Amino acid sequence: MANDVDVKSIMSISSKSEGSTAPITRTKLKNAPLHERCAIPDMVKIKELFQAAYRNKMLPNEFRNLLRTLLNVEYDDDEFKILFLKINTSREGEIDWDELVSHLLLGYFLNDPENERASLQLPIMGLPTVMRSQHRHPISRICFCPDVAKDRSTNNLTGNYITASRDGMINWWSLDMTLLRTAFSSSPHLKVRTTWVTDMVCMPDVNIIVTSSTERDLRFYDCTAKTFTLKIVITSWEFMICTMYYHFHQDISEKCTLICGDVGGNVRVLQFSPVDRGPFRNQAGRALVQLRHIDLQRRPQLLAEMKLIELRGVHSEWVRQVSYYASLHCIVSCATCPDSLLMCDLAGSKTHNMFHLDKGIQCFAFDEEAHVLVTGGPDCSVRVWNPFVPSKASAALHGHHAGIVALVLQNRASIVYSLSRDRVIKVWDVQGQNCVQTYIDIPAQVGERTPISCVYNDATRELILAAVKIAVLVLDEQINPHHTDGFTHSRAVARILYNPLFKVIITCGMDSIIINWDPLTG
């Protein structure tokens, strides 16, 4: 149950909003916004009524009678159904005090003039740019490899995109998606049949690319000076590794972390020191290091620079995605099973949260500054969580008709983009808990029945989708201050016309905006 802190927080927010300090004696109103009819004394009485209710919850008729008698407000049947659904985010048919407080806080927030936001255009404009993948097989992974400066800082405006297909073909692309070079990841032990690459990740601070395959191995390739040399092979993993994530710190004294999830529901973590490139340094007489997974467990001296940490059986299904929550020093993994998402401190002492959903979680994204976790899965719903409260989602956003496979967050997780298996992108306003846009213009030629991989560059705001072909989509394009002052076009002007009747100049821009100008005043 919520405590008195909730009432105090509502008091502080509602004091900014007009209408929130209305007197207790009111004239009867119809369909009035609930947050405009609730004063602080009303909140105290409503909380007492919830505490006295059966299981501290109210059914629709009970809550409607409360609004009539206490707040003197009446709702039409349809309006009340909508109001009740907005409050009842758990969809259990009854509401509790926490859900009501969340609804009122949202109303006060939207009423606050400081938080008003003007929507000038849809977040996704126009059709995506589609190009050939230059691969013979569908792309299994696309990632972005930023350039790393001497102080180990990165800039997403410099670097390369890298794509890997199932046959082990790896392509490097420039930021404008021009093909730069090609290499192949193949198993040194296979002489006849070819490999099948399941995932790839780049380690930009040590110039290494890692691939995993159906041969249950990890291959580490040195990419210094545009080479592609196999440095380390770790074979005979207990299960095939299907997803990976790499994290490195700007502080060179901190260990780098490679997180691997496998089809057995296990999470393996490889840690090493990046000083002098750690285990990947060039040494005379040491061309290729080959060892087995069991050697890392029982004879770590064979590769002393690399430490193996294993979290066994954390999921009952194969791991779909892994990541690293740097501010909490936690690894995060998800699977499509009831033990859906694990957030675990590597030391095993501070944080160990398990998020449970019946159908599991396919993908997730989080904002470390706002501490917001967003998940999507086979149940077609996008859920927003407080990462410190795994028992219940803060909000559930419904509208997709197929399972969700990828998520992108913008503006401190206030905007969420969700991609589903049927190639539909929905844009969600988290504060309003509503869908801003449904984008259905991803062409089928990208890959209608092929699993899709995507990467988002927050510097260029480009979402790149890769399967049979590659599609580049701009999400909520921002005005470039170097190109415009905000009062004219943000992209190139395509056409200029003059209307002699009204004496105005008309310009059409590549930003899909038409502007009428007064030539005398500008």
Short mmCIF file of C-alpha atoms in Angstrom, two decimals, residues 144-162 172-175 180 202-207 226 248 457:
data_model
loop_
_atom_site.label_atom_id
_atom_site.label_comp_id
_atom_site.label_asym_id
_atom_site.label_seq_id
_atom_site.Cartn_x
_atom_site.Cartn_y
_atom_site.Cartn_z
CA PHE A 144 27.95 -0.29 -34.34
CA CYS A 145 31.66 -0.10 -33.56
CA PRO A 146 32.58 3.44 -32.43
CA ASP A 147 36.08 4.85 -32.65
CA VAL A 148 37.79 4.95 -29.25
CA ALA A 149 39.97 7.95 -28.34
CA LYS A 150 43.17 7.80 -26.28
CA ASP A 151 41.20 8.64 -23.14
CA ARG A 152 38.90 5.66 -23.97
CA SER A 153 35.93 7.93 -24.73
CA THR A 154 33.68 7.16 -27.69
CA ASN A 155 31.77 9.23 -30.20
CA ASN A 156 28.85 7.74 -32.12
CA LEU A 157 29.49 10.17 -34.99
CA THR A 158 32.71 8.33 -35.84
CA GLY A 159 32.98 4.61 -36.36
CA ASN A 160 31.63 1.78 -38.52
CA TYR A 161 28.62 -0.45 -38.74
CA ILE A 162 29.42 -4.16 -38.92
CA TRP A 172 32.22 -3.17 -42.52
CA TRP A 173 30.09 -0.12 -43.45
CA SER A 174 30.65 3.62 -43.15
CA LEU A 175 28.13 5.86 -41.37
CA LEU A 180 34.22 -0.68 -46.85
CA CYS A 202 32.73 -5.76 -31.39
CA MET A 203 35.23 -4.84 -28.66
CA PRO A 204 36.39 -1.42 -29.93
CA ASP A 205 38.84 -0.57 -27.13
CA VAL A 206 41.01 -3.60 -27.94
CA ASN A 207 40.18 -3.83 -31.69
CA LYS A 226 42.21 -3.51 -41.08
CA PHE A 248 34.21 -1.46 -21.24
CA ASN A 457 22.60 5.26 -33.23
#
